[in-house]
Amino acid sequence: MQPSTSGRFRVLEGTREGDEWLFLDVDTMDPTYVSKTGHGDAQSAVDELEPGYRIDATIAWEDETPRVADIDVLDRTVIEFVDGADTVFDAARETWRDARADGAGMNADVTYSTDGEANGVVYTFAEQGGEHDLFGEFRDGMRPLEPLIDRLADGEERPFEVFVIRPAADPFVIVYLTIEKGGLLADTVRDTYDCPRTE
């Protein structure tokens, strides 16, 4: 009988060589790198995954190779990473200015539509000096986005669209959580940063 493990994971795009997913355990933040192919009966479900999905999954270990045996999508939130952005939208820049004025390394603010309805939450994080790569830590799962997503879900209904943006010329990283997946704000962010939604 093959050994297997079951858990709840946030799915991210793998950043190592090869075509793989990173399954990040939402409780322990332990990573499991899973090929995008070779999953037998579960392959069709694996094919439908997108970066950001939260899943329950059982992983069977075949000769120390993780294969998905069973999968259930719990949350279809999607996450996009944009590196070297030339544009910084006003809400993010103002949030960063407030953080600097307060001598803080992080700040957050709610954004609103023209109708005065809350449509997102923007966070700015100061880039770390030395060997730290804050954007890379978010992308690789070393610094989890889970607490920010869960905080928004306390008052809003999932799924969301999340954008992690590193400006080319500014010393901070933006995490922008848009409340309505597929909504006007999310579409505007995608157009601004040239990251079209997966069909």
Coordinates of N, CA, C and O in Angstrom, one line a residue:
M1 N 0.9 -1.2 0.0 CA 0.0 0.0 0.0 C 0.9 1.2 0.0 O 1.8 1.3 0.8
Q2 N 0.6 2.2 -0.9 CA 1.4 3.4 -1.0 C 1.1 4.3 0.2 O -0.1 4.5 0.6
P3 N 2.1 4.9 0.8 CA 1.9 5.9 1.8 C 1.2 7.2 1.2 O 1.4 7.5 0.1
S4 N 0.4 7.8 2.0 CA -0.3 9.0 1.6 C -0.5 10.0 2.7 O -0.4 9.6 3.9
T5 N -0.6 11.2 2.3 CA -0.9 12.3 3.3 C -2.1 13.1 2.8 O -2.3 13.3 1.6
S6 N -2.9 13.6 3.7 CA -4.0 14.4 3.4 C -3.9 15.8 4.1 O -3.4 15.8 5.2
G7 N -4.4 16.8 3.5 CA -4.3 18.1 4.1 C -5.1 19.2 3.3 O -5.7 18.9 2.3
R8 N -5.0 20.4 3.8 CA -5.6 21.5 3.1 C -4.4 22.4 2.6 O -3.5 22.7 3.4
F9 N -4.5 22.8 1.4 CA -3.4 23.5 0.7 C -3.8 24.7 0.0 O -4.9 24.7 -0.6
R10 N -2.9 25.7 -0.1 CA -3.1 26.8 -1.0 C -2.2 26.5 -2.2 O -1.0 26.1 -2.1
V11 N -2.7 26.6 -3.4 CA -2.0 26.2 -4.6 C -1.3 27.4 -5.2 O -1.9 28.5 -5.4
L12 N 0.0 27.3 -5.4 CA 0.8 28.3 -6.0 C 1.6 27.8 -7.2 O 1.8 26.6 -7.3
E13 N 2.0 28.6 -8.1 CA 2.8 28.2 -9.3 C 4.2 27.8 -8.7 O 4.8 28.6 -8.0
G14 N 4.7 26.7 -9.1 CA 6.0 26.3 -8.7 C 7.1 27.2 -9.3 O 6.9 27.6 -10.5
T15 N 8.1 27.5 -8.6 CA 9.2 28.4 -9.2 C 10.5 27.7 -9.4 O 11.5 28.3 -9.9
R16 N 10.5 26.4 -9.2 CA 11.7 25.6 -9.5 C 11.6 25.2 -11.0 O 10.7 25.5 -11.7
E17 N 12.7 24.6 -11.5 CA 12.7 24.1 -12.8 C 11.6 23.0 -13.0 O 11.5 22.1 -12.1
G18 N 10.9 22.9 -14.1 CA 9.9 21.9 -14.3 C 8.5 22.5 -14.2 O 8.3 23.6 -13.6
D19 N 7.6 21.8 -14.7 CA 6.2 22.3 -14.8 C 5.5 21.7 -13.6 O 5.0 20.5 -13.6
E20 N 5.3 22.4 -12.5 CA 4.8 21.9 -11.2 C 4.0 22.9 -10.5 O 4.1 24.1 -10.7
W21 N 3.2 22.4 -9.6 CA 2.5 23.2 -8.6 C 3.2 23.2 -7.3 O 3.8 22.1 -6.9
L22 N 3.1 24.2 -6.5 CA 3.5 24.2 -5.1 C 2.2 24.1 -4.3 O 1.3 25.0 -4.3
F23 N 2.0 23.0 -3.6 CA 0.9 22.9 -2.6 C 1.5 23.3 -1.2 O 2.3 22.7 -0.7
L24 N 0.9 24.5 -0.7 CA 1.4 25.0 0.5 C 0.4 24.7 1.6 O -0.8 25.1 1.6
D25 N 0.8 23.9 2.6 CA -0.1 23.5 3.7 C -0.5 24.7 4.4 O 0.3 25.5 4.9
V26 N -1.8 25.0 4.6 CA -2.3 26.2 5.2 C -2.1 26.2 6.7 O -2.2 27.3 7.3
D27 N -1.9 25.1 7.3 CA -1.7 25.1 8.7 C -0.2 25.1 9.1 O 0.2 25.9 10.0
T28 N 0.6 24.4 8.4 CA 2.0 24.3 8.8 C 2.9 25.1 7.9 O 4.1 25.4 8.2
M29 N 2.4 25.5 6.7 CA 3.1 26.2 5.7 C 4.2 25.4 5.1 O 5.1 25.9 4.4
D30 N 4.1 24.1 5.2 CA 5.1 23.2 4.6 C 4.8 23.0 3.1 O 3.6 22.9 2.7
P31 N 5.8 23.1 2.3 CA 5.6 23.0 0.8 C 5.7 21.6 0.3 O 6.5 20.8 0.8
T32 N 4.8 21.3 -0.7 CA 5.0 20.0 -1.4 C 4.9 20.4 -2.9 O 4.0 21.0 -3.3
Y33 N 5.9 20.0 -3.6 CA 6.0 20.3 -5.1 C 5.4 19.1 -5.8 O 5.9 18.0 -5.7
V34 N 4.4 19.4 -6.7 CA 3.7 18.4 -7.3 C 3.7 18.6 -8.8 O 3.3 19.7 -9.3
S35 N 4.1 17.7 -9.6 CA 4.1 17.8 -11.0 C 2.6 18.1 -11.5 O 1.7 17.6 -10.9
K36 N 2.5 18.8 -12.6 CA 1.2 19.1 -13.2 C 0.6 17.9 -14.0 O -0.6 17.9 -14.4
T37 N 1.4 16.9 -14.2 CA 0.9 15.7 -14.9 C 1.2 14.4 -14.1 O 2.0 14.4 -13.2
G38 N 0.6 13.3 -14.6 CA 0.9 12.0 -14.0 C 0.0 11.6 -12.8 O 0.5 10.9 -12.0
H39 N -1.2 12.1 -12.8 CA -2.1 11.9 -11.6 C -3.2 10.9 -11.8 O -4.2 10.9 -11.0
G40 N -3.2 10.2 -12.9 CA -4.2 9.1 -13.1 C -5.6 9.7 -13.1 O -5.9 10.6 -13.8
D41 N -6.5 9.1 -12.3 CA -7.9 9.4 -12.2 C -8.1 10.9 -11.8 O -9.2 11.5 -12.1
A42 N -7.1 11.5 -11.1 CA -7.3 12.8 -10.6 C -6.8 13.9 -11.5 O -6.8 15.1 -11.2
Q43 N -6.3 13.4 -12.7 CA -5.6 14.4 -13.6 C -6.5 15.5 -14.1 O -6.1 16.7 -14.2
S44 N -7.8 15.1 -14.4 CA -8.7 16.2 -14.9 C -8.9 17.3 -13.8 O -9.0 18.5 -14.2
A45 N -9.0 16.9 -12.5 CA -9.1 17.9 -11.5 C -7.9 18.7 -11.3 O -8.0 19.9 -11.1
V46 N -6.7 18.1 -11.5 CA -5.5 18.8 -11.4 C -5.4 19.8 -12.5 O -4.9 21.0 -12.4
D47 N -5.8 19.4 -13.7 CA -5.8 20.3 -14.9 C -6.6 21.6 -14.7 O -6.3 22.6 -15.3
E48 N -7.6 21.5 -13.8 CA -8.5 22.7 -13.6 C -8.0 23.6 -12.5 O -8.6 24.7 -12.3
L49 N -6.9 23.3 -11.9 CA -6.3 24.2 -10.8 C -5.8 25.5 -11.4 O -5.3 25.5 -12.5
E50 N -5.9 26.5 -10.6 CA -5.3 27.8 -10.9 C -4.5 28.3 -9.7 O -4.9 27.9 -8.5
P51 N -3.5 29.1 -9.9 CA -2.7 29.6 -8.7 C -3.6 30.4 -7.8 O -4.4 31.3 -8.2
G52 N -3.6 30.1 -6.5 CA -4.5 30.7 -5.5 C -5.6 29.8 -5.0 O -6.1 30.1 -3.9
Y53 N -6.0 28.8 -5.7 CA -7.0 27.9 -5.2 C -6.6 27.3 -3.9 O -5.5 27.0 -3.6
R54 N -7.6 27.1 -3.1 CA -7.5 26.4 -1.8 C -8.2 25.1 -1.9 O -9.3 25.0 -2.3
I55 N -7.5 24.0 -1.5 CA -8.0 22.7 -1.8 C -7.8 21.8 -0.6 O -6.9 22.0 0.3
D56 N -8.6 20.8 -0.5 CA -8.4 19.6 0.3 C -7.8 18.5 -0.7 O -8.4 18.3 -1.8
A57 N -6.7 17.9 -0.3 CA -6.1 16.9 -1.2 C -5.5 15.8 -0.5 O -5.0 15.9 0.7
T58 N -5.5 14.6 -1.1 CA -4.8 13.4 -0.6 C -3.6 13.2 -1.6 O -3.9 13.1 -2.8
I59 N -2.4 13.1 -1.1 CA -1.3 12.9 -1.9 C -0.7 11.5 -1.7 O -0.4 11.2 -0.5
A60 N -0.6 10.7 -2.7 CA 0.1 9.4 -2.6 C 1.5 9.6 -3.0 O 1.8 10.2 -4.0
W61 N 2.4 8.9 -2.3 CA 3.8 9.0 -2.6 C 4.3 7.7 -3.3 O 4.3 6.6 -2.7
E62 N 4.5 7.8 -4.6 CA 5.0 6.7 -5.4 C 6.5 6.8 -5.6 O 6.9 7.7 -6.4
D63 N 7.2 5.9 -5.0 CA 8.7 6.0 -5.1 C 9.2 7.4 -4.8 O 10.0 8.0 -5.5
E64 N 8.6 8.0 -3.7 CA 9.0 9.3 -3.1 C 8.5 10.4 -4.1 O 9.0 11.6 -3.9
T65 N 7.7 10.1 -5.0 CA 7.2 11.1 -5.9 C 5.7 11.4 -5.5 O 4.9 10.5 -5.5
P66 N 5.3 12.7 -5.2 CA 4.0 13.0 -4.8 C 3.0 12.9 -6.0 O 3.3 13.6 -7.1
R67 N 1.9 12.2 -5.9 CA 0.9 12.1 -6.9 C -0.4 12.4 -6.2 O -0.7 11.9 -5.2
V68 N -1.3 13.2 -6.9 CA -2.6 13.6 -6.3 C -3.5 12.4 -6.5 O -3.8 12.0 -7.6
A69 N -4.0 11.9 -5.4 CA -5.0 10.8 -5.4 C -6.4 11.3 -5.4 O -7.3 10.6 -5.9
D70 N -6.6 12.4 -4.7 CA -8.0 12.9 -4.5 C -7.9 14.4 -4.3 O -6.9 14.9 -3.6
I71 N -8.8 15.2 -4.8 CA -8.8 16.6 -4.6 C -10.2 17.2 -4.6 O -11.1 16.7 -5.3
D72 N -10.3 18.3 -3.8 CA -11.6 19.0 -3.6 C -11.3 20.4 -3.5 O -10.6 20.9 -2.6
V73 N -11.8 21.2 -4.5 CA -11.5 22.7 -4.4 C -12.5 23.3 -3.5 O -13.7 23.2 -3.6
L74 N -11.9 24.1 -2.5 CA -12.7 24.7 -1.5 C -12.9 26.2 -1.8 O -14.0 26.8 -1.4
D75 N -12.0 26.8 -2.4 CA -12.0 28.3 -2.6 C -11.3 28.6 -3.9 O -10.1 28.2 -4.1
R76 N -12.0 29.3 -4.8 CA -11.4 29.5 -6.1 C -10.8 30.9 -6.2 O -10.8 31.5 -7.3
T77 N -10.3 31.4 -5.1 CA -9.5 32.7 -5.1 C -8.3 32.4 -6.1 O -7.7 31.3 -6.1
V78 N -7.9 33.5 -6.8 CA -6.8 33.4 -7.7 C -5.7 34.4 -7.2 O -6.1 35.5 -6.7
I79 N -4.5 34.1 -7.4 CA -3.4 34.9 -7.0 C -2.5 35.2 -8.2 O -2.1 34.2 -8.9
E80 N -2.1 36.4 -8.5 CA -1.3 36.8 -9.6 C 0.0 37.5 -9.0 O -0.2 38.3 -8.0
F81 N 1.1 37.3 -9.5 CA 2.4 37.9 -9.1 C 2.9 38.8 -10.3 O 3.0 38.3 -11.4
V82 N 3.2 40.0 -10.0 CA 3.7 41.0 -11.0 C 5.0 41.6 -10.6 O 5.0 42.3 -9.6
D83 N 6.1 41.3 -11.3 CA 7.4 41.7 -10.8 C 7.9 42.8 -11.8 O 7.7 42.8 -13.0
G84 N 8.5 43.9 -11.2 CA 9.0 45.0 -12.0 C 8.0 45.9 -12.6 O 8.2 46.3 -13.7
A85 N 6.9 46.1 -11.9 CA 5.8 47.0 -12.5 C 6.3 48.4 -12.6 O 6.9 49.0 -11.7
D86 N 5.9 49.0 -13.7 CA 6.2 50.4 -14.0 C 5.2 51.4 -13.4 O 5.4 52.6 -13.2
T87 N 4.0 50.8 -13.1 CA 2.9 51.6 -12.6 C 2.6 51.3 -11.1 O 2.6 50.1 -10.7
V88 N 2.4 52.3 -10.3 CA 1.9 52.2 -8.9 C 0.6 53.0 -8.8 O 0.6 54.2 -9.0
F89 N -0.5 52.3 -8.5 CA -1.8 53.0 -8.4 C -1.8 53.9 -7.1 O -1.1 53.6 -6.2
D90 N -2.7 54.9 -7.2 CA -2.7 55.9 -6.1 C -2.9 55.4 -4.7 O -2.2 55.8 -3.8
A91 N -3.8 54.4 -4.6 CA -4.1 53.9 -3.3 C -2.9 53.3 -2.6 O -2.7 53.4 -1.4
A92 N -2.2 52.5 -3.4 CA -1.0 51.9 -2.9 C 0.1 52.9 -2.5 O 0.8 52.8 -1.5
R93 N 0.3 53.9 -3.4 CA 1.3 54.9 -3.1 C 0.9 55.7 -1.8 O 1.8 56.0 -1.0
E94 N -0.3 56.1 -1.6 CA -0.8 56.8 -0.4 C -0.6 55.9 0.8 O -0.2 56.4 1.9
T95 N -0.9 54.6 0.7 CA -0.7 53.7 1.8 C 0.7 53.6 2.2 O 1.1 53.6 3.4
W96 N 1.6 53.6 1.2 CA 3.1 53.5 1.5 C 3.5 54.9 2.1 O 4.3 54.8 3.1
R97 N 3.0 56.0 1.6 CA 3.4 57.3 2.2 C 3.0 57.3 3.7 O 3.8 57.8 4.6
D98 N 1.8 56.8 4.0 CA 1.4 56.8 5.4 C 2.3 55.9 6.3 O 2.6 56.2 7.4
A99 N 2.7 54.8 5.7 CA 3.6 53.9 6.5 C 4.9 54.6 6.8 O 5.4 54.5 7.9
R100 N 5.4 55.3 5.8 CA 6.7 55.9 6.0 C 6.6 57.1 7.0 O 7.5 57.3 7.9
A101 N 5.5 57.8 6.9 CA 5.2 58.9 7.9 C 5.1 58.4 9.3 O 5.6 59.0 10.3
D102 N 4.6 57.2 9.5 CA 4.5 56.6 10.8 C 5.7 55.7 11.2 O 5.7 55.2 12.3
G103 N 6.7 55.6 10.3 CA 7.8 54.8 10.6 C 7.5 53.3 10.7 O 8.2 52.6 11.4
A104 N 6.5 52.9 9.9 CA 6.1 51.5 9.9 C 6.6 50.8 8.7 O 6.8 51.4 7.6
G105 N 6.8 49.5 8.8 CA 7.2 48.7 7.7 C 6.1 48.1 6.9 O 6.3 47.6 5.8
M106 N 4.8 48.3 7.4 CA 3.7 47.8 6.7 C 2.5 48.7 7.0 O 2.4 49.3 8.1
N107 N 1.6 48.8 6.0 CA 0.4 49.6 6.2 C -0.7 49.0 5.3 O -0.4 48.3 4.4
A108 N -1.9 49.2 5.7 CA -3.1 48.7 4.9 C -4.2 49.7 4.9 O -4.3 50.6 5.8
D109 N -5.0 49.6 3.8 CA -6.1 50.6 3.7 C -7.2 49.9 2.8 O -6.9 49.0 2.0
V110 N -8.4 50.3 3.1 CA -9.5 49.8 2.3 C -9.7 50.7 1.1 O -9.6 51.9 1.2
T111 N -10.0 50.1 -0.1 CA -10.3 50.9 -1.3 C -11.8 50.8 -1.6 O -12.5 49.9 -1.2
Y112 N -12.3 51.9 -2.3 CA -13.7 52.0 -2.5 C -14.0 52.3 -4.0 O -13.2 52.9 -4.7
S113 N -15.2 51.8 -4.4 CA -15.6 52.1 -5.8 C -16.1 53.5 -5.8 O -16.2 54.2 -4.8
T114 N -16.5 54.0 -7.0 CA -17.0 55.3 -7.2 C -18.4 55.5 -6.5 O -18.8 56.6 -6.2
D115 N -19.0 54.3 -6.2 CA -20.3 54.3 -5.5 C -20.1 54.3 -4.0 O -21.1 54.3 -3.2
G116 N -18.9 54.3 -3.5 CA -18.6 54.3 -2.1 C -18.6 52.9 -1.4 O -18.6 52.8 -0.2
E117 N -18.7 51.9 -2.3 CA -18.7 50.5 -1.7 C -17.2 50.0 -1.6 O -16.4 50.2 -2.5
A118 N -16.9 49.3 -0.5 CA -15.6 48.7 -0.4 C -15.4 47.7 -1.5 O -16.3 46.9 -1.7
N119 N -14.3 47.8 -2.2 CA -14.0 46.8 -3.2 C -12.6 46.1 -3.1 O -12.3 45.3 -3.9
G120 N -11.9 46.5 -2.1 CA -10.6 45.8 -1.9 C -9.8 46.3 -0.7 O -10.3 47.2 0.0
V121 N -8.7 45.6 -0.4 CA -7.8 46.0 0.6 C -6.4 46.0 0.0 O -6.0 45.0 -0.6
V122 N -5.7 47.1 0.2 CA -4.3 47.2 -0.3 C -3.4 47.2 0.9 O -3.6 47.9 1.9
Y123 N -2.3 46.4 0.8 CA -1.3 46.4 1.8 C 0.0 46.8 1.1 O 0.3 46.4 0.0
T124 N 0.9 47.5 1.8 CA 2.2 47.8 1.3 C 3.2 47.3 2.4 O 3.0 47.6 3.6
F125 N 4.2 46.6 1.9 CA 5.3 46.1 2.8 C 6.6 46.6 2.4 O 6.9 46.6 1.2
A126 N 7.4 47.1 3.3 CA 8.7 47.6 3.0 C 9.6 46.5 2.5 O 9.6 45.4 3.2
E127 N 10.3 46.6 1.4 CA 11.3 45.6 1.0 C 12.4 45.5 2.0 O 12.8 46.5 2.6
Q128 N 12.8 44.3 2.3 CA 13.9 44.0 3.3 C 15.2 44.1 2.6 O 15.4 43.8 1.5
G129 N 16.2 44.6 3.4 CA 17.5 44.7 2.9 C 18.3 43.4 3.0 O 17.8 42.4 3.5
G130 N 19.5 43.4 2.4 CA 20.3 42.2 2.5 C 19.8 41.1 1.7 O 19.4 41.3 0.5
E131 N 19.7 39.9 2.3 CA 19.4 38.7 1.5 C 17.9 38.5 1.4 O 17.5 37.6 0.7
H132 N 17.1 39.3 2.1 CA 15.7 39.1 2.0 C 15.1 39.6 0.7 O 15.4 40.6 0.2
D133 N 14.2 38.8 0.2 CA 13.5 39.1 -1.1 C 12.0 38.9 -0.7 O 11.5 37.8 -0.9
L134 N 11.3 40.0 -0.3 CA 10.0 39.9 0.2 C 9.0 39.4 -0.9 O 8.2 38.5 -0.7
F135 N 9.1 39.9 -2.1 CA 8.3 39.5 -3.2 C 8.5 38.0 -3.5 O 7.6 37.2 -3.6
G136 N 9.8 37.6 -3.5 CA 10.1 36.2 -3.7 C 9.5 35.3 -2.6 O 9.1 34.2 -2.8
E137 N 9.5 35.8 -1.4 CA 9.0 35.0 -0.2 C 7.5 34.8 -0.4 O 7.0 33.7 0.0
F138 N 6.8 35.8 -0.8 CA 5.4 35.6 -1.1 C 5.1 34.6 -2.2 O 4.3 33.7 -2.1
R139 N 5.9 34.8 -3.3 CA 5.7 33.9 -4.5 C 6.1 32.4 -4.1 O 5.4 31.5 -4.7
D140 N 7.1 32.2 -3.3 CA 7.5 30.9 -3.0 C 6.8 30.3 -1.8 O 7.1 29.1 -1.4
G141 N 5.9 31.0 -1.1 CA 5.2 30.5 0.0 C 5.9 30.6 1.3 O 5.4 30.2 2.4
M142 N 7.1 31.2 1.4 CA 7.9 31.3 2.6 C 7.2 32.3 3.5 O 7.2 32.2 4.7
R143 N 6.6 33.3 2.9 CA 5.8 34.3 3.7 C 4.3 34.1 3.2 O 4.0 34.5 2.1
P144 N 3.5 33.5 4.0 CA 2.1 33.2 3.5 C 1.2 34.3 3.3 O 1.2 35.3 4.1
L145 N 0.4 34.2 2.3 CA -0.7 35.2 2.1 C -2.0 34.8 2.8 O -2.9 35.6 2.9
E146 N -2.0 33.6 3.4 CA -3.1 33.1 4.0 C -3.8 34.0 5.1 O -5.0 34.2 5.1
P147 N -3.0 34.6 6.0 CA -3.6 35.4 7.0 C -4.3 36.6 6.4 O -5.4 37.0 6.9
L148 N -3.8 37.2 5.3 CA -4.5 38.4 4.7 C -5.8 37.9 4.0 O -6.8 38.6 4.1
I149 N -5.7 36.8 3.3 CA -7.0 36.3 2.7 C -8.0 35.9 3.7 O -9.2 36.3 3.6
D150 N -7.6 35.3 4.8 CA -8.5 34.9 5.8 C -9.1 36.1 6.5 O -10.3 36.1 6.9
R151 N -8.3 37.2 6.7 CA -8.8 38.4 7.3 C -9.9 39.0 6.5 O -11.0 39.4 7.0
L152 N -9.7 39.1 5.2 CA -10.7 39.6 4.3 C -12.0 38.7 4.3 O -13.1 39.2 4.3
A153 N -11.8 37.4 4.4 CA -12.9 36.5 4.4 C -13.8 36.5 5.6 O -14.9 36.0 5.7
D154 N -13.2 37.2 6.7 CA -14.0 37.4 7.9 C -15.3 38.2 7.6 O -16.3 38.1 8.3
G155 N -15.2 39.1 6.6 CA -16.3 40.0 6.4 C -16.8 40.0 5.0 O -17.8 40.6 4.7
E156 N -16.1 39.3 4.1 CA -16.5 39.2 2.7 C -16.5 37.7 2.2 O -15.9 36.9 2.8
E157 N -17.3 37.5 1.2 CA -17.5 36.1 0.7 C -16.4 35.8 -0.4 O -16.2 36.6 -1.3
R158 N -15.7 34.7 -0.2 CA -14.8 34.2 -1.2 C -15.6 33.8 -2.5 O -16.8 33.5 -2.3
P159 N -14.9 33.7 -3.6 CA -13.5 33.9 -3.9 C -13.1 35.3 -4.2 O -13.9 36.2 -4.5
F160 N -11.8 35.6 -4.0 CA -11.2 36.9 -4.3 C -10.2 36.8 -5.5 O -9.9 35.7 -6.0
E161 N -9.7 38.0 -5.9 CA -8.5 38.0 -6.7 C -7.4 38.8 -6.0 O -7.7 39.9 -5.5
V162 N -6.3 38.2 -5.9 CA -5.2 38.8 -5.1 C -4.0 39.1 -6.1 O -3.6 38.2 -6.9
F163 N -3.4 40.3 -5.9 CA -2.3 40.7 -6.8 C -1.1 41.0 -5.9 O -1.3 41.9 -5.0
V164 N 0.0 40.4 -6.1 CA 1.2 40.7 -5.4 C 2.1 41.4 -6.4 O 2.5 40.8 -7.4
I165 N 2.5 42.7 -6.2 CA 3.1 43.5 -7.2 C 4.4 44.1 -6.6 O 4.4 44.7 -5.5
R166 N 5.5 44.0 -7.3 CA 6.7 44.6 -6.9 C 7.0 45.7 -7.9 O 7.3 45.5 -9.1
P167 N 6.9 47.0 -7.5 CA 7.2 48.1 -8.4 C 8.7 48.1 -8.8 O 9.6 47.7 -8.0
A168 N 9.0 48.5 -10.0 CA 10.4 48.5 -10.5 C 11.2 49.6 -9.8 O 12.4 49.4 -9.5
A169 N 10.6 50.7 -9.4 CA 11.4 51.8 -8.9 C 11.1 52.2 -7.4 O 11.5 53.3 -7.0
D170 N 10.3 51.4 -6.7 CA 9.9 51.8 -5.4 C 10.3 50.7 -4.4 O 10.2 49.5 -4.7
P171 N 10.7 51.0 -3.1 CA 11.2 50.0 -2.2 C 10.1 49.4 -1.4 O 10.2 49.2 -0.2
F172 N 9.0 48.9 -2.0 CA 8.0 48.3 -1.3 C 7.3 47.3 -2.2 O 7.4 47.3 -3.4
V173 N 6.5 46.4 -1.6 CA 5.8 45.3 -2.3 C 4.3 45.6 -1.9 O 3.9 45.9 -0.8
I174 N 3.4 45.5 -3.0 CA 2.0 45.7 -2.8 C 1.3 44.3 -2.8 O 1.6 43.5 -3.6
V175 N 0.4 44.2 -1.9 CA -0.5 43.0 -1.9 C -1.9 43.6 -2.0 O -2.4 44.3 -1.0
Y176 N -2.6 43.4 -3.1 CA -3.9 44.0 -3.3 C -5.0 42.9 -3.4 O -4.9 42.1 -4.3
L177 N -5.9 42.8 -2.5 CA -7.0 41.8 -2.5 C -8.2 42.5 -3.0 O -8.7 43.4 -2.3
T178 N -8.7 42.1 -4.1 CA -10.0 42.6 -4.6 C -11.1 41.7 -4.3 O -11.0 40.5 -4.4
I179 N -12.2 42.3 -3.8 CA -13.3 41.5 -3.2 C -14.0 40.7 -4.2 O -14.4 39.5 -3.9
E180 N -14.3 41.2 -5.4 CA -15.1 40.5 -6.3 C -14.2 39.9 -7.4 O -13.7 40.6 -8.2
K181 N -14.2 38.6 -7.4 CA -13.5 37.9 -8.5 C -14.2 38.1 -9.8 O -15.4 37.9 -9.9
G182 N -13.4 38.5 -10.8 CA -14.0 38.8 -12.1 C -14.8 40.1 -12.1 O -15.4 40.4 -13.1
G183 N -14.6 41.0 -11.1 CA -15.3 42.2 -11.1 C -14.5 43.3 -11.8 O -13.4 43.1 -12.3
L184 N -15.1 44.5 -11.8 CA -14.5 45.7 -12.5 C -13.1 46.0 -12.0 O -12.2 46.3 -12.7
L185 N -13.0 46.0 -10.6 CA -11.7 46.4 -10.1 C -10.6 45.4 -10.5 O -9.5 45.7 -10.9
A186 N -10.9 44.1 -10.3 CA -10.0 43.0 -10.7 C -9.6 43.1 -12.2 O -8.4 43.0 -12.5
D187 N -10.6 43.4 -13.0 CA -10.3 43.6 -14.4 C -9.4 44.8 -14.7 O -8.5 44.7 -15.6
T188 N -9.6 45.8 -14.0 CA -8.8 47.1 -14.2 C -7.4 46.8 -13.8 O -6.4 47.2 -14.4
V189 N -7.2 46.1 -12.6 CA -5.8 45.8 -12.2 C -5.1 44.9 -13.2 O -4.0 45.1 -13.6
R190 N -5.9 43.9 -13.8 CA -5.3 43.0 -14.8 C -4.9 43.8 -16.0 O -3.8 43.5 -16.6
D191 N -5.7 44.7 -16.4 CA -5.4 45.5 -17.6 C -4.2 46.4 -17.4 O -3.3 46.5 -18.2
T192 N -4.1 47.0 -16.2 CA -3.0 47.8 -15.8 C -1.7 47.1 -15.8 O -0.7 47.6 -16.3
Y193 N -1.7 45.9 -15.3 CA -0.4 45.1 -15.2 C -0.3 44.0 -16.2 O 0.6 43.2 -16.0
D194 N -1.1 44.0 -17.2 CA -1.0 43.1 -18.3 C -0.9 41.6 -17.9 O 0.0 40.9 -18.2
C195 N -1.9 41.2 -17.0 CA -1.9 39.9 -16.6 C -3.4 39.3 -16.8 O -4.2 39.3 -15.9
P196 N -3.7 39.0 -18.1 CA -5.0 38.5 -18.4 C -5.4 37.3 -17.6 O -4.6 36.5 -17.2
R197 N -6.7 37.2 -17.3 CA -7.3 36.0 -16.6 C -7.2 34.8 -17.5 O -7.4 34.8 -18.7
T198 N -6.9 33.7 -16.8 CA -6.8 32.4 -17.5 C -8.2 32.0 -18.0 O -9.2 32.2 -17.3
E199 N -8.3 31.6 -19.2 CA -9.6 31.2 -19.8 C -10.1 29.9 -19.2 O -9.3 29.0 -19.0

